[in-house]
Tab-separated table of C-alpha atoms in Angstrom:
chain	number	residue	atom	x	y	z
E	199	MET	CA	10.563	-21.978	51.158
E	200	ASP	CA	13.925	-21.131	49.638
E	201	ASP	CA	12.176	-20.403	46.360
E	202	ASP	CA	9.960	-17.834	48.006
E	203	THR	CA	12.713	-15.677	49.417
E	204	SER	CA	14.759	-15.705	46.230
E	205	ASP	CA	11.690	-14.724	44.301
E	206	PHE	CA	11.021	-11.741	46.475
E	207	GLY	CA	14.659	-10.752	46.217
E	208	SER	CA	14.623	-10.619	42.451
E	209	PHE	CA	11.298	-8.823	42.516
E	210	TYR	CA	12.694	-5.933	44.529
E	211	GLU	CA	15.906	-5.847	42.580
E	212	ALA	CA	13.978	-5.357	39.380
E	213	ASP	CA	12.075	-2.508	41.008
E	214	ASN	CA	15.235	-0.726	42.058
E	215	GLU	CA	16.694	-1.070	38.620
E	216	ASP	CA	13.671	0.662	37.177
E	217	GLU	CA	14.105	3.550	39.567
E	218	THR	CA	17.769	3.995	38.724
E	219	ASN	CA	16.973	3.974	35.025
E	220	THR	CA	15.782	7.544	35.141
E	221	ILE	CA	17.391	8.571	31.864
E	222	ILE	CA	14.738	7.966	29.256
E	223	ASN	CA	17.237	6.995	26.569
E	224	MET	CA	18.458	4.158	28.720
E	225	SER	CA	15.076	2.579	29.156
E	226	TYR	CA	14.209	0.043	26.568
E	227	LYS	CA	10.579	-0.693	26.221
E	228	VAL	CA	8.971	-3.662	24.522
E	229	LEU	CA	5.287	-3.543	23.715
E	230	VAL	CA	3.514	-6.884	23.389
E	231	PRO	CA	-0.093	-6.966	22.233
E	232	VAL	CA	-1.902	-10.131	23.355
E	233	LYS	CA	-5.222	-11.517	22.242
E	234	ARG	CA	-7.710	-13.658	24.097
E	235	VAL	CA	-8.905	-16.467	21.879
E	236	ILE	CA	-10.760	-19.743	22.140
E	237	ASP	CA	-8.371	-22.342	23.514
E	238	TYR	CA	-6.438	-24.218	20.860
E	239	ALA	CA	-7.681	-27.603	22.083
E	240	VAL	CA	-11.386	-26.724	21.956
E	241	LYS	CA	-13.501	-27.952	19.068
E	242	ILE	CA	-14.910	-24.855	17.381
E	243	ARG	CA	-18.658	-24.703	16.849
E	244	VAL	CA	-20.455	-22.309	14.557
E	245	ARG	CA	-23.435	-20.417	15.973
E	246	PRO	CA	-26.724	-21.647	14.512
E	247	ASP	CA	-27.488	-18.196	13.033
E	248	LYS	CA	-24.171	-18.260	11.114
E	249	THR	CA	-23.015	-14.918	12.505
E	250	GLY	CA	-19.871	-16.315	14.041
E	251	VAL	CA	-18.498	-19.044	16.264
E	252	GLU	CA	-19.825	-19.986	19.673
E	253	THR	CA	-17.858	-18.216	22.405
E	254	ALA	CA	-20.245	-18.544	25.355
E	255	ASN	CA	-19.108	-21.104	27.955
E	256	VAL	CA	-16.048	-21.980	25.896
E	257	LYS	CA	-12.580	-22.264	27.407
E	258	MET	CA	-10.536	-19.212	26.466
E	259	SER	CA	-6.799	-18.711	26.678
E	260	VAL	CA	-4.014	-16.486	25.414
E	261	ASN	CA	-3.310	-16.816	21.722
E	262	PRO	CA	-0.329	-19.240	21.599
E	263	PHE	CA	1.625	-17.018	19.203
E	264	ASP	CA	1.157	-14.051	21.535
E	265	GLU	CA	2.393	-16.207	24.377
E	266	ILE	CA	5.549	-16.783	22.349
E	267	ALA	CA	5.828	-13.015	21.835
E	268	VAL	CA	5.490	-12.365	25.573
E	269	GLU	CA	8.093	-15.017	26.315
E	270	GLU	CA	10.519	-13.453	23.831
E	271	ALA	CA	10.053	-10.009	25.382
E	272	ILE	CA	10.632	-11.404	28.846
E	273	ARG	CA	13.771	-13.195	27.698
E	274	MET	CA	15.010	-9.895	26.296
E	275	LYS	CA	14.408	-8.330	29.681
E	276	GLU	CA	16.228	-11.151	31.440
E	277	ALA	CA	19.150	-10.852	29.038
E	278	GLY	CA	19.366	-7.166	29.915
E	279	PHE	CA	18.283	-5.765	26.556
E	280	ALA	CA	14.858	-4.586	27.605
E	281	SER	CA	14.007	-2.692	30.747
E	282	GLU	CA	10.251	-2.868	30.543
E	283	VAL	CA	7.711	-5.194	28.983
E	284	VAL	CA	4.215	-3.843	28.470
E	285	ALA	CA	1.337	-6.163	27.615
E	286	VAL	CA	-1.660	-4.701	25.779
E	287	SER	CA	-5.024	-6.174	24.996
E	288	LEU	CA	-8.210	-4.884	23.441
E	289	GLY	CA	-11.711	-6.027	24.175
E	290	PRO	CA	-14.244	-6.410	26.979
E	291	LYS	CA	-13.243	-6.639	30.623
E	292	THR	CA	-12.575	-10.376	30.323
E	293	VAL	CA	-9.391	-9.725	28.327
E	294	GLN	CA	-7.773	-8.444	31.515
E	295	GLU	CA	-7.284	-12.130	32.245
E	296	THR	CA	-4.862	-12.431	29.337
E	297	ILE	CA	-2.998	-9.284	30.368
E	298	ARG	CA	-2.688	-10.611	33.909
E	299	ASN	CA	-1.470	-13.898	32.511
E	300	SER	CA	1.326	-12.037	30.706
E	301	ILE	CA	2.144	-10.142	33.896
E	302	ALA	CA	2.318	-13.446	35.762
E	303	MET	CA	4.762	-14.685	33.129
E	304	GLY	CA	6.958	-11.651	33.729
E	305	ALA	CA	5.622	-8.552	31.972
E	306	ASP	CA	5.883	-5.345	34.009
E	307	LYS	CA	2.824	-3.400	33.004
E	308	GLY	CA	-0.560	-3.976	31.460
E	309	ILE	CA	-2.726	-1.739	29.338
E	310	HIS	CA	-6.320	-2.642	28.686
E	311	ILE	CA	-8.184	-0.879	25.900
E	312	GLU	CA	-11.824	-1.263	26.814
E	313	THR	CA	-13.851	-1.698	23.642
E	314	GLY	CA	-16.885	-3.419	25.108
E	315	THR	CA	-18.335	-6.258	23.116
E	316	ALA	CA	-17.688	-4.563	19.775
E	317	ASP	CA	-16.265	-6.817	17.091
E	318	LEU	CA	-12.653	-5.884	16.406
E	319	GLN	CA	-10.838	-6.116	13.136
E	320	PRO	CA	-7.090	-5.957	12.447
E	321	LEU	CA	-7.190	-2.415	11.049
E	322	GLY	CA	-8.952	-1.053	14.137
E	323	VAL	CA	-6.513	-2.879	16.406
E	324	ALA	CA	-3.538	-1.598	14.407
E	325	LYS	CA	-4.834	1.984	14.705
E	326	VAL	CA	-5.172	1.663	18.474
E	327	LEU	CA	-1.695	0.127	18.731
E	328	LYS	CA	-0.304	2.950	16.627
E	329	LYS	CA	-1.679	5.497	19.087
E	330	LEU	CA	-0.261	3.483	21.974
E	331	ALA	CA	3.114	3.284	20.254
E	332	GLU	CA	3.097	7.077	20.003
E	333	THR	CA	2.279	7.581	23.680
E	334	GLU	CA	4.261	4.674	25.180
E	335	LYS	CA	7.249	5.056	22.834
E	336	PRO	CA	8.368	1.422	22.782
E	337	ASN	CA	11.627	0.472	21.069
E	338	LEU	CA	10.237	-2.809	19.880
E	339	ILE	CA	6.768	-4.157	19.302
E	340	ILE	CA	6.596	-7.929	19.349
E	341	LEU	CA	3.374	-9.580	18.211
E	342	GLY	CA	2.212	-13.086	17.506
E	343	LYS	CA	2.112	-13.721	13.775
E	344	GLN	CA	-1.612	-14.373	13.851
E	345	ALA	CA	-4.443	-15.212	16.183
E	346	ILE	CA	-5.682	-18.763	16.060
E	347	ASP	CA	-9.328	-17.662	15.914
E	348	ASP	CA	-9.559	-15.428	12.841
E	349	ASP	CA	-6.134	-16.287	11.348
E	350	ALA	CA	-5.993	-12.816	9.854
E	351	ASN	CA	-2.201	-12.371	10.066
E	352	GLN	CA	-2.599	-8.640	9.407
E	353	THR	CA	-2.165	-6.651	12.584
E	354	ALA	CA	1.632	-6.596	12.612
E	355	GLN	CA	1.843	-5.673	8.950
E	356	MET	CA	-0.828	-2.981	9.176
E	357	LEU	CA	0.793	-1.522	12.269
E	358	ALA	CA	4.149	-1.370	10.513
E	359	GLY	CA	2.463	0.360	7.591
E	360	LEU	CA	0.702	2.889	9.794
E	361	LEU	CA	3.773	3.698	11.872
E	362	ASN	CA	6.156	3.467	8.934
E	363	TRP	CA	8.514	1.312	11.000
E	364	PRO	CA	10.577	-1.600	9.682
E	365	GLN	CA	8.996	-4.992	10.207
E	366	ALA	CA	10.068	-8.622	10.299
E	367	THR	CA	7.292	-11.160	10.197
E	368	PHE	CA	7.455	-14.894	11.064
E	369	ALA	CA	10.530	-14.502	13.224
E	370	SER	CA	12.223	-17.679	14.359
E	371	LYS	CA	15.251	-16.020	15.948
E	372	ILE	CA	15.797	-12.515	17.298
E	373	GLU	CA	19.147	-10.956	18.176
E	374	VAL	CA	19.220	-7.459	19.597
E	375	ASP	CA	22.270	-5.280	18.976
E	376	LYS	CA	21.764	-2.492	21.437
E	377	ALA	CA	24.995	-0.666	20.600
E	378	ASN	CA	23.955	-0.098	16.985
E	379	ASN	CA	20.292	0.247	17.930
E	380	SER	CA	19.448	-2.517	15.507
E	381	VAL	CA	17.890	-5.944	15.633
E	382	LYS	CA	18.703	-9.001	13.580
E	383	VAL	CA	15.779	-11.274	12.842
E	384	THR	CA	15.766	-14.681	11.208
E	385	ARG	CA	12.509	-15.321	9.409
E	386	GLU	CA	10.891	-18.541	8.307
E	387	ILE	CA	9.986	-18.226	4.671
E	388	ASP	CA	9.019	-20.725	1.991
E	389	GLY	CA	11.910	-23.084	1.469
E	390	GLY	CA	14.356	-21.646	3.968
E	391	LEU	CA	15.374	-18.881	6.311
E	392	GLU	CA	15.906	-15.204	5.688
E	393	THR	CA	17.887	-12.932	7.977
E	394	LEU	CA	17.029	-9.262	8.231
E	395	SER	CA	18.772	-6.495	10.070
E	396	MET	CA	16.737	-3.429	10.892
E	397	LYS	CA	16.961	-0.239	12.884
E	398	MET	CA	14.830	0.112	15.939
E	399	PRO	CA	12.088	1.011	16.629
E	400	ALA	CA	10.815	-2.001	14.769
E	401	ILE	CA	7.983	-4.492	14.637
E	402	ILE	CA	8.457	-8.218	14.899
E	403	SER	CA	5.839	-10.925	14.544
E	404	CYS	CA	6.656	-14.321	16.004
E	405	ASP	CA	6.439	-17.697	14.392
E	406	LEU	CA	5.915	-20.983	16.199
E	407	ARG	CA	9.552	-21.983	16.604
E	408	LEU	CA	10.893	-18.803	18.165
E	409	ASN	CA	10.837	-20.135	21.731
E	410	GLU	CA	8.925	-22.225	24.225
E	411	PRO	CA	6.722	-20.136	26.496
E	412	ARG	CA	7.233	-20.695	30.204
E	413	TYR	CA	4.569	-21.558	32.731
E	414	ALA	CA	3.758	-18.838	35.195
E	415	LYS	CA	4.371	-19.654	38.841
E	416	LEU	CA	1.202	-19.897	40.887
E	417	GLN	CA	2.584	-17.308	43.262
E	418	ASN	CA	3.059	-14.848	40.392
E	419	ILE	CA	-0.436	-15.578	39.144
E	420	MET	CA	-1.826	-14.565	42.534
E	421	LYS	CA	0.332	-11.441	42.511
E	422	SER	CA	-0.767	-10.551	38.988
E	423	LYS	CA	-4.403	-10.558	40.086
E	424	LYS	CA	-3.687	-7.484	42.168
E	425	ALA	CA	-1.624	-5.726	39.503
E	426	GLU	CA	-2.834	-2.297	38.443
E	427	LEU	CA	-3.836	-2.112	34.808
E	428	LYS	CA	-4.107	1.080	32.833
E	429	VAL	CA	-7.586	1.124	31.333
E	430	GLN	CA	-8.335	3.333	28.348
E	431	THR	CA	-11.010	3.459	25.701
E	432	PRO	CA	-10.518	4.011	21.963
E	433	GLN	CA	-12.339	7.345	22.435
E	434	ASP	CA	-9.668	8.442	24.929
E	435	LEU	CA	-7.069	7.743	22.280
E	436	GLY	CA	-9.172	9.339	19.557
E	437	VAL	CA	-9.255	6.239	17.399
E	438	ASP	CA	-12.102	5.031	15.231
E	439	ILE	CA	-12.296	1.253	15.527
E	440	SER	CA	-15.434	0.761	13.463
E	441	ASN	CA	-15.379	-2.223	11.153
E	442	LYS	CA	-14.660	-1.768	7.489
E	443	ILE	CA	-15.377	-5.376	6.632
E	444	LYS	CA	-18.757	-7.034	7.096
E	445	THR	CA	-19.014	-10.736	7.876
E	446	ILE	CA	-21.770	-12.136	5.717
E	447	SER	CA	-21.874	-15.656	7.052
E	448	VAL	CA	-19.747	-18.143	8.952
E	449	GLU	CA	-20.187	-21.766	8.044
E	450	GLU	CA	-18.733	-25.088	9.049
E	451	PRO	CA	-16.653	-26.927	6.472
E	452	ALA	CA	-18.372	-29.729	4.619
E	453	LYS	CA	-18.336	-33.025	6.441
E	454	ARG	CA	-15.944	-35.488	4.940
E	455	SER	CA	-17.584	-38.629	3.624
E	456	GLY	CA	-16.254	-41.841	5.112
E	457	GLY	CA	-13.707	-43.986	3.303
E	458	ILE	CA	-14.090	-47.605	2.285
E	459	LYS	CA	-12.002	-50.648	3.097
E	460	VAL	CA	-10.453	-52.566	0.227
E	461	ASP	CA	-9.365	-56.175	0.447
E	462	SER	CA	-6.888	-56.546	-2.364
E	463	VAL	CA	-4.373	-54.659	-4.439
E	464	ASP	CA	-6.473	-55.182	-7.541
E	465	GLN	CA	-9.353	-53.378	-5.910
E	466	ILE	CA	-7.141	-50.438	-5.020
E	467	VAL	CA	-5.921	-50.173	-8.594
E	468	GLN	CA	-9.457	-50.488	-9.862
E	469	ASN	CA	-10.682	-47.720	-7.591
E	470	LEU	CA	-7.789	-45.425	-8.378
E	471	LYS	CA	-8.480	-45.903	-12.071
E	472	LYS	CA	-12.152	-45.221	-11.522
E	473	HIS	CA	-11.323	-41.839	-9.983
E	474	ALA	CA	-8.697	-41.188	-12.643
E	475	LEU	CA	-5.906	-40.958	-10.094
E	476	ILE	CA	-3.491	-43.145	-12.042
X	199	MET	CA	12.736	-28.613	54.503
X	200	THR	CA	13.017	-29.337	58.155
X	201	SER	CA	9.574	-29.637	59.580
X	202	LEU	CA	6.426	-31.465	58.707
X	203	THR	CA	4.405	-28.246	58.515
X	204	GLU	CA	6.750	-26.943	55.860
X	205	THR	CA	6.587	-30.080	53.752
X	206	ARG	CA	2.832	-30.010	54.124
X	207	TYR	CA	2.834	-26.522	52.648
X	208	ILE	CA	5.061	-27.618	49.764
X	209	VAL	CA	2.916	-30.644	48.988
X	210	LYS	CA	-0.231	-28.513	48.964
X	211	ASN	CA	1.403	-26.114	46.541
X	212	LEU	CA	2.476	-28.953	44.266
X	213	TYR	CA	-1.080	-30.259	44.211
X	214	LYS	CA	-2.389	-26.793	43.363
X	215	GLN	CA	0.129	-26.495	40.588
X	216	LEU	CA	-0.934	-29.824	39.125
X	217	LEU	CA	-4.550	-28.698	39.144
X	218	TYR	CA	-3.583	-25.415	37.519
X	219	LEU	CA	-1.793	-27.291	34.757
X	220	GLY	CA	-4.869	-29.444	34.327
X	221	ARG	CA	-7.002	-26.337	34.005
X	222	ILE	CA	-4.867	-24.716	31.316
X	223	SER	CA	-3.991	-27.855	29.392
X	224	PHE	CA	-6.003	-30.257	27.287
X	225	LEU	CA	-5.982	-32.772	30.159
X	226	GLY	CA	-8.761	-31.020	32.058
X	227	VAL	CA	-8.840	-30.263	35.747
X	228	GLU	CA	-11.255	-33.112	36.562
X	229	ASN	CA	-9.056	-35.640	34.851
X	230	VAL	CA	-5.946	-34.481	36.678
X	231	ARG	CA	-7.731	-34.365	40.023
X	232	ASN	CA	-9.097	-37.862	39.604
X	233	LYS	CA	-5.640	-39.191	38.875
X	234	ALA	CA	-3.603	-37.125	41.312
X	235	LYS	CA	-5.820	-37.076	44.387
X	236	PRO	CA	-5.747	-40.819	45.144
X	237	GLN	CA	-1.970	-40.811	44.803
X	238	PHE	CA	-1.581	-37.855	47.120
X	239	MET	CA	-3.981	-39.380	49.640
X	240	ALA	CA	-2.156	-42.709	49.511
X	241	ASN	CA	0.933	-40.983	50.891
X	242	ALA	CA	-0.907	-38.697	53.287
X	243	HIS	CA	0.061	-40.788	56.323
X	244	LEU	CA	3.838	-40.435	55.765
X	245	THR	CA	5.746	-38.883	58.637
X	246	ASP	CA	9.338	-39.673	57.717
X	247	LEU	CA	10.910	-36.582	56.144
X	248	ASN	CA	13.098	-38.561	53.773
X	249	GLU	CA	10.149	-40.449	52.403
X	250	ILE	CA	8.161	-37.232	52.051
X	251	ASN	CA	11.001	-35.558	50.218
X	252	GLN	CA	11.194	-38.485	47.856
X	253	CYS	CA	7.517	-38.085	47.088
X	254	ILE	CA	7.961	-34.335	46.587
X	255	GLU	CA	10.764	-34.934	44.118
X	256	ARG	CA	8.642	-37.417	42.245
X	257	THR	CA	5.741	-34.965	42.058
X	258	ARG	CA	8.042	-32.245	40.741
X	259	TYR	CA	9.164	-34.664	38.077
X	260	VAL	CA	5.557	-35.454	37.163
X	261	ILE	CA	4.746	-31.744	36.975
X	262	LYS	CA	7.601	-31.240	34.539
X	263	GLU	CA	6.298	-34.139	32.492
X	264	VAL	CA	2.796	-32.682	32.369
X	265	GLU	CA	4.214	-29.310	31.335
X	266	ALA	CA	6.253	-30.903	28.586
X	267	MET	CA	3.271	-32.896	27.396
X	268	HIS	CA	1.083	-29.789	27.232
X	269	ARG	CA	3.767	-27.864	25.389
X	270	PHE	CA	4.235	-30.678	22.927
X	271	HIS	CA	0.508	-31.089	22.344
X	272	LYS	CA	0.159	-27.370	21.702
X	273	TYR	CA	3.115	-27.310	19.341
X	274	ARG	CA	1.846	-30.281	17.364
X	275	THR	CA	-1.681	-28.883	17.122
X	276	LEU	CA	-0.412	-25.525	15.864
X	277	LYS	CA	2.053	-27.140	13.514
X	278	LYS	CA	-0.693	-29.294	12.081
X	279	ALA	CA	-2.867	-26.231	11.650
X	280	TYR	CA	-0.342	-23.941	9.989
X	281	ASP	CA	2.666	-25.796	8.665
X	282	PRO	CA	2.848	-26.201	4.865
X	283	GLU	CA	3.838	-29.797	5.513
X	284	PHE	CA	0.300	-30.473	6.706
X	285	GLN	CA	-1.551	-28.372	4.165
X	286	LYS	CA	-2.593	-31.385	2.131
X	287	ILE	CA	-4.347	-33.141	4.948
X	288	ASN	CA	-5.721	-29.914	6.397
X	289	ASP	CA	-8.694	-30.027	4.114
X	290	GLN	CA	-9.899	-33.103	5.911
X	291	PHE	CA	-11.568	-31.533	8.858
X	292	ASP	CA	-12.278	-34.449	11.158
X	293	ILE	CA	-8.640	-34.836	12.044
X	294	GLU	CA	-9.364	-36.541	15.381
X	295	LYS	CA	-10.454	-39.727	13.662
X	296	PHE	CA	-7.139	-40.128	11.889
X	297	THR	CA	-4.148	-41.884	13.266
X	298	LEU	CA	-0.710	-40.861	12.140
X	299	TYR	CA	-0.604	-43.951	9.934
X	300	ASN	CA	-3.747	-42.895	8.092
X	301	ASN	CA	-2.487	-39.371	7.693
X	302	ASN	CA	0.608	-40.607	5.976
X	303	ASN	CA	-1.453	-42.737	3.674
X	304	ASN	CA	-3.667	-39.842	2.769
X	305	SER	CA	-0.851	-37.467	2.032
X	306	ASN	CA	0.669	-40.155	-0.176
X	307	ASN	CA	-2.592	-40.468	-2.050
X	308	ASN	CA	-2.681	-36.740	-2.559
X	309	ASN	CA	0.861	-36.795	-3.813
X	310	ASN	CA	-0.098	-39.438	-6.320
X	311	SER	CA	-2.994	-37.383	-7.517
X	312	LYS	CA	-0.679	-34.503	-8.279
X	313	GLN	CA	1.692	-36.570	-10.342
């Protein structure tokens, strides 16, 4: 029971803080786009007509990298750097689930861009996010580095290009310097780490080792179900999200042929020689 | 935690949380329910507050373990999918059939082939 009261206390405190932060310059907004994808543990099956993967009756969850992004934004809020965390998602009505999940984790607001069942591609998403960045005026946009379904790894980069903001991809550590209005990001690159310092507003895409996402409390999950979401359509924003790339066919990788058991070292050597491996 | 009604409420919440973790994790809600329910029911008759609190503490511990396990499983799966370290064995798509031992062997073979 103790937990309950303390939870309510902090909830109201946060509300009051928002009200006192009336000066716009003081508020520090973080925009976090989240994507609903097939759960990481599910075995992916290709549709028989090769148009895509089977999504009907498949367990869906928040893209793990986006979860990391949400967690990072919430940690920024808890550390006092950010005043508001806004979660955004594009897609049919079912994506509200992912937005609510982020709200349950600790995001303040949710925006749902209703696109129906239309197939979305990174460029379209980046255009929508650009419009949102112009209207919401976030100081930071934190994204997952890629979605685990299409593995495009493009949205953050395209968004940075469209907005002409500095970007740091594959972040494994983020330090905000509010006084200088800059952010220091450590990136994971081939063979080491790279540290960038950039002026805000900026775009950051998260890598796997940035943090460990928390689990939402059940109580917050129930609360998030009642949260008001701002619903907009791409038409409202005046954005064309039509696809520029056509998927010709989606196919399963070739099945691997089984290995054989060898009894002796000689046989191994023989086989390796046969396949010209030694 | 002073009265039985309160502990009852806490225990119910813990059970719900376990089921929620089952639902979101690879364990599956059925699996978790089948394992957790008998254990909860086995202690359903307890009336001594100390004993109940002990059970509550144990359940909280188990919940933390399940959370950690899920987190670890997710991390490993993603690392296997995207880390350069695993690129060589990534081309073998039926990963489930491999044990760690086999994976090591295979990556060694691939290394040999490069040399």
